[in-house]
Coordinates of C-alpha atoms in Angstrom, one line a residue:
X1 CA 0.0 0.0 0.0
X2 CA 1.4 3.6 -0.9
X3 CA 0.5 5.9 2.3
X4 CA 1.0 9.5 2.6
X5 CA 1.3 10.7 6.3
X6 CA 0.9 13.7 7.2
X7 CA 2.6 14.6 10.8
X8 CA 1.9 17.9 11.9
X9 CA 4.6 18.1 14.9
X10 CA 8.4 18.0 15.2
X11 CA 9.7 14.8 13.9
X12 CA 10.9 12.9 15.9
X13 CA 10.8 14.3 19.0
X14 CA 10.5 11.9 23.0
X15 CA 6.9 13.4 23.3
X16 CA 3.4 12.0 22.7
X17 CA 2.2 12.0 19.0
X18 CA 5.5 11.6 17.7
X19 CA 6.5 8.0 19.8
X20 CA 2.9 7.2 18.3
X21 CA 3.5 8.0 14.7
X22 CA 7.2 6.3 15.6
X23 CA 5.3 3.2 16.3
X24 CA 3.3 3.7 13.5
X25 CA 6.0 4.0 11.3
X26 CA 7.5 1.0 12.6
X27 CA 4.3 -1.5 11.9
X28 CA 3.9 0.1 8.3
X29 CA 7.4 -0.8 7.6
X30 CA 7.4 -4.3 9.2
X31 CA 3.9 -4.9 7.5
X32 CA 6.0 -3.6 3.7
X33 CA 4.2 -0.4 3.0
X34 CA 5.6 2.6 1.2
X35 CA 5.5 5.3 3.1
X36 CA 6.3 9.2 2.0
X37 CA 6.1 11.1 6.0
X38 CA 5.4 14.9 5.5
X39 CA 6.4 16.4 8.7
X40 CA 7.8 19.8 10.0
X41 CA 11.6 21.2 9.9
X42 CA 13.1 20.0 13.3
X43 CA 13.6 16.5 14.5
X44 CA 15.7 14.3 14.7
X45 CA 15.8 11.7 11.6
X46 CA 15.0 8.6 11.8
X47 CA 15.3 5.6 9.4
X48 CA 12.8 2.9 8.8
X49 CA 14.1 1.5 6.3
X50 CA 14.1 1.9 2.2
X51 CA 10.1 2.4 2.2
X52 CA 9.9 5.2 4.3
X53 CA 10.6 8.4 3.1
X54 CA 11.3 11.6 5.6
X55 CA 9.9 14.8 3.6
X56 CA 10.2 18.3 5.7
X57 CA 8.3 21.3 5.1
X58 CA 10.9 24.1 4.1
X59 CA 10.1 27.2 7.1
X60 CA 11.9 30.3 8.1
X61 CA 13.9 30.3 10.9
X62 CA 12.0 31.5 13.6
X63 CA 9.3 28.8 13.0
X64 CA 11.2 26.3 15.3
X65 CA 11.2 25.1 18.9
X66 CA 7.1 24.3 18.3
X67 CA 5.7 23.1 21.4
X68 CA 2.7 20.1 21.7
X69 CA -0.6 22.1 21.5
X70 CA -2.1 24.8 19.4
X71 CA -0.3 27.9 18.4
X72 CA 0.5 30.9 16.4
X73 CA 3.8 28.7 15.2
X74 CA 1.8 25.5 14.6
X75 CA -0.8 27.1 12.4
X76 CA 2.0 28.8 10.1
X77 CA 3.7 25.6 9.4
X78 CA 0.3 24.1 8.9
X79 CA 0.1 26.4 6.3
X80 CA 3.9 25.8 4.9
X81 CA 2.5 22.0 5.0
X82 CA -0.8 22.2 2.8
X83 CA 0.9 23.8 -0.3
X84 CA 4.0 20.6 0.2
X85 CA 1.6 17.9 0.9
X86 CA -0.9 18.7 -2.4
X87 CA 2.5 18.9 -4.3
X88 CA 3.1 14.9 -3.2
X89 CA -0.3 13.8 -3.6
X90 CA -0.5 15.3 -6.9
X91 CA 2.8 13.4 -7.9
X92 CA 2.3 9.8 -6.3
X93 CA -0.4 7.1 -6.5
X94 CA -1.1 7.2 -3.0
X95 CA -3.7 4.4 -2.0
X96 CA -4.5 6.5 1.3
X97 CA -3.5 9.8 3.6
X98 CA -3.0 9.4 6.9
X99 CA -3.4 12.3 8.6
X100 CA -2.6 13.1 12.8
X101 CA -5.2 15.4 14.4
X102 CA -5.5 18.7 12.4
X103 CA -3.4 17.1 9.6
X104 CA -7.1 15.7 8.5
X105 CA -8.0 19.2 7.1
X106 CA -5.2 19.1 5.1
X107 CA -6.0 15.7 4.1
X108 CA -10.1 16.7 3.5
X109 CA -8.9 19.8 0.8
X110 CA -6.8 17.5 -0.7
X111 CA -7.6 13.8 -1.1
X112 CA -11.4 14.7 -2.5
X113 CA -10.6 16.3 -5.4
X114 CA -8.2 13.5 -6.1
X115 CA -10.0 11.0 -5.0
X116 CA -7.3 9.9 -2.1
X117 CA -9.3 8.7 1.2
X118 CA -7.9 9.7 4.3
X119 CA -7.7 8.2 7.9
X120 CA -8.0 11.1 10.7
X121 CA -5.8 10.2 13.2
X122 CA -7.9 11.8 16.4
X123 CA -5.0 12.1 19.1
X124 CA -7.1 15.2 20.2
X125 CA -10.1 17.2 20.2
X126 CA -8.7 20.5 18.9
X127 CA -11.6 22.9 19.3
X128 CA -11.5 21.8 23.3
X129 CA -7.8 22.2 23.0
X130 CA -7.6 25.9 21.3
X131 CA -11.0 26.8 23.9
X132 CA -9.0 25.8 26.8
X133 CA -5.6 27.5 25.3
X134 CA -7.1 30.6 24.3
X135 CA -10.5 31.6 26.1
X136 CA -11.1 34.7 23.9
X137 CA -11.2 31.9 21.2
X138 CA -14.7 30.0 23.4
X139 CA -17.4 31.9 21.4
X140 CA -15.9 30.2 18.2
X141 CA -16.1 26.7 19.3
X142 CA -19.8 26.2 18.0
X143 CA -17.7 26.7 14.6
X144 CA -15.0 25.0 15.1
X145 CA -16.8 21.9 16.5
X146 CA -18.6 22.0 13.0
X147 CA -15.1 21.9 10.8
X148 CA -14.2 18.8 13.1
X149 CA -17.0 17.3 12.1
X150 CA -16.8 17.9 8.4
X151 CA -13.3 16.3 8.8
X152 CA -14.7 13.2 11.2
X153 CA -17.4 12.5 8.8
X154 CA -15.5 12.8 5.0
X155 CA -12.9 10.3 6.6
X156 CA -12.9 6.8 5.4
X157 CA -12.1 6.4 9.5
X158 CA -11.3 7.6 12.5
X159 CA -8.5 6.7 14.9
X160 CA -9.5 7.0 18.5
X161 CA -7.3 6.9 21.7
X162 CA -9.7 7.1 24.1
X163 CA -13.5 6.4 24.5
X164 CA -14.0 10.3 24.6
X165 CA -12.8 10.8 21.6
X166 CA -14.3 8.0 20.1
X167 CA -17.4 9.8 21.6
X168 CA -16.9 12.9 19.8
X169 CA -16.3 10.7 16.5
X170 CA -19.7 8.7 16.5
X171 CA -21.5 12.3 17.4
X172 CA -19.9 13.6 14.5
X173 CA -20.9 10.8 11.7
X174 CA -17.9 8.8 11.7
X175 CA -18.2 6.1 8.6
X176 CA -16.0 3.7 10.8
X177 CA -14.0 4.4 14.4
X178 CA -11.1 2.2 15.6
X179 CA -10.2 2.8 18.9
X180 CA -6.6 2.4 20.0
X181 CA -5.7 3.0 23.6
X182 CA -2.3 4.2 24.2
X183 CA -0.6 1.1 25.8
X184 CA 2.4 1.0 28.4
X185 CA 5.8 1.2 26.4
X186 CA 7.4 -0.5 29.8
X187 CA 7.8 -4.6 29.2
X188 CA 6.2 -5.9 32.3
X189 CA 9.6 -8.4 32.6
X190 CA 12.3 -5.7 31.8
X191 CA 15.2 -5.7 34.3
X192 CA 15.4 -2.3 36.3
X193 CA 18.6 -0.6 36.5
X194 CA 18.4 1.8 39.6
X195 CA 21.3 4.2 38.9
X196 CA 18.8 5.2 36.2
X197 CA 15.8 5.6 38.1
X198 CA 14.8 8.8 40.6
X199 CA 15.7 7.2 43.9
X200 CA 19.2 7.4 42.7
X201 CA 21.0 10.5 44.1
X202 CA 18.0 12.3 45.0
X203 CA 18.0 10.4 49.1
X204 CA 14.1 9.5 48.2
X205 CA 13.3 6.8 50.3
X206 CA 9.7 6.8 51.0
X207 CA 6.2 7.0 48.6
X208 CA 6.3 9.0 45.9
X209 CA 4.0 10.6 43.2
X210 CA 5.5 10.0 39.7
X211 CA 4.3 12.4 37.0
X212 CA 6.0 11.8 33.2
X213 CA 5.0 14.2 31.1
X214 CA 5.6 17.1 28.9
X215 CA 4.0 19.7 31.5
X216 CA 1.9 21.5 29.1
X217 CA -1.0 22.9 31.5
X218 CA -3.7 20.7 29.5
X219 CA -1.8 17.7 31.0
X220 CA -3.3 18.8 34.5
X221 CA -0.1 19.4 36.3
X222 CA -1.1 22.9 38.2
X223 CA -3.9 20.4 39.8
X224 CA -1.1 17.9 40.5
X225 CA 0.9 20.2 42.4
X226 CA -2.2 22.0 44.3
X227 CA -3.6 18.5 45.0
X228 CA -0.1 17.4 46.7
X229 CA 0.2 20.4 48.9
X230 CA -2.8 19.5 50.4
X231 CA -2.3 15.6 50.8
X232 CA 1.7 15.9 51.8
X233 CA 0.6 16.8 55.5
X234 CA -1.2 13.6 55.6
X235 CA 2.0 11.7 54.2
X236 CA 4.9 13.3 55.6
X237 CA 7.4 11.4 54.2
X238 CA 6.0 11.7 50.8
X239 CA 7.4 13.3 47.7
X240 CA 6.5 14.4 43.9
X241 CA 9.1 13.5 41.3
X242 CA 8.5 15.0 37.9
X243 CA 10.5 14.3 34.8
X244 CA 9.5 15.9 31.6
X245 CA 9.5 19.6 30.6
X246 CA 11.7 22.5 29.2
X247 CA 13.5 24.0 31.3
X248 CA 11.2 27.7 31.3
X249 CA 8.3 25.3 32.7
X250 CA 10.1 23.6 35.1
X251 CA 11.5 26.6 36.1
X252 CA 7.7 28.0 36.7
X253 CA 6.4 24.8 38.3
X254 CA 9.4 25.3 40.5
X255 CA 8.3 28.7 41.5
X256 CA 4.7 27.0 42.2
X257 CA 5.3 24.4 44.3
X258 CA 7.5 26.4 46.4
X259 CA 4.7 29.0 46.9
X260 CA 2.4 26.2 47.7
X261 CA 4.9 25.3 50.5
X262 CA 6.0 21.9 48.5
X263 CA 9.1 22.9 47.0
X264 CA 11.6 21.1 49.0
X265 CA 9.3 18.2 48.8
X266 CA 8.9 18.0 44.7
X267 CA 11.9 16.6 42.2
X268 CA 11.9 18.0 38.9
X269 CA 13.9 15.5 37.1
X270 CA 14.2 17.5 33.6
X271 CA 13.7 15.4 30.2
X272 CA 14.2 11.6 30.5
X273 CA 14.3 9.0 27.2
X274 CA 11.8 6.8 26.5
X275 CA 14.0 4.2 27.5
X276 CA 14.4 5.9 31.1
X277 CA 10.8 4.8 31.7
X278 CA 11.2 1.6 32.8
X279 CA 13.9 2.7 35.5
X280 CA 11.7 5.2 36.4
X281 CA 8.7 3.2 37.9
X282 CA 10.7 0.7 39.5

């Protein structure tokens, strides 16, 4: 099968949708597909093999460092992505466009005058994404919920991660709807190697709360902190350990938990690999 995929993020990058589209990658290669990846500029390259083919959209320079969620910087290379991603379509026989979350847009404009079906890949909902980013932007949802469904309902299917979103597909006319959990990445008999895990230098010897995460507020993590300050006095020889983050955010959360009187009780462990996972629950 000849598959265009359309990954609207940084490629590849130790964050969410890109270890999923990794994995992804990684079955369609196994399984013998060909495989032309449109993605953004930065990343680090990868190779799957002869089948798989790495195209980047071409940016200027101040279009980089693009974090997970909507933005400014994410809609422009959106836009640097139709224009490349019509030009591929145009010039391969492409049996089907995979798109990942707003990707399916792109996919919708493109694949019908063509006739190219496309999979949307829903790894999000993002009206309830930008509504919670931006609140000036609430009063457009009505709107925005009605492109998402335009895009739900043209696809020849959805992808869901979670029953919510599998939810919002079926409301929205979905032809078909697979739903994929996100599984564990942590074999359940891997050895643990402790000098890689938190325990390890930091004198923790007790419970502890283990967030892994990019700490993008949607994640929840202002709760996480708020709802530790007030169980710690319960659990007074409990900490928070949390790996993940660029440094400006864990330099805020910092800030937080030492306002909310937790600060010598919470371990920001900075970026960990995949790999690091494994070591870090055990």
């Amino acid at each position: 099968m000849n598959i265009l995929l359309l990954a609207p993020h940084p490629f590849y990058q130790e964050r969410g949708t890109p270890i999923a589209v990794d994995l992804l990658l990684r079955a369609l290669a196994k399984r013998g597909d060909r495989v032309d990846v449109l993605t953004y500029a930065e990343g680090e390259t990868r190779d799957y093999g002869p089948a798989v083919a790495i195209h980047r959209i071409r940016t200027p320079r101040f279009l980089k460092n693009i974090r997970p969620g909507f933005s400014l910087k994410k809609l422009l290379c959106d836009a640097y992505m139709a224009p490349h991603a019509r030009r591929l379509a145009r010039q391969n026989p492409y049996d089907v466009i995979h798109a990942v979350e707003e990707a399916a847009f792109i996919a919708r404009a493109i694949g019908r005058p063509l006739g190219i079906p496309y999979i949307f890949d829903m790894d999000s909902s993002m009206p309830r994404q930008i509504a919670d980013k931006l609140p000036l932007a609430k009063p457009l949802l009505p709107m925005m919920r009605a492109c998402e469904r335009l895009a739900i309902r043209d696809a020849a299917a959805v992808v869901a991660v979670c029953d919510a979103l599998a939810d919002i597909a079926r409301a929205g006319g979905a032809k078909r709807i697979e739903l994929l959990r996100d599984i564990s990445l942590v074999p359940a008999e891997a050895p643990a190697c402790p000098e890689r895990g938190f325990r390890q230098g930091t004198g923790i010897r007790g419970p502890a709360v283990l967030y892994i995460g990019n700490l993008e507020p949607y994640q929840g993590i202002d709760l996480l902190l708020e709802g530790f300050a007030r169980a710690a006095p319960q659990v007074r020889d409990a900490v928070l350990v949390v790996a993940g983050g660029r440094p400006d955010d864990i330099a805020a959360y910092r800030t937080k938990a030492a306002a909310l009187g937790i600060g010598g009780r919470t371990h920001f462990l900075g970026p960990r690999p995949v790999g690091d996972m494994i070591h870090l629950f055990r």
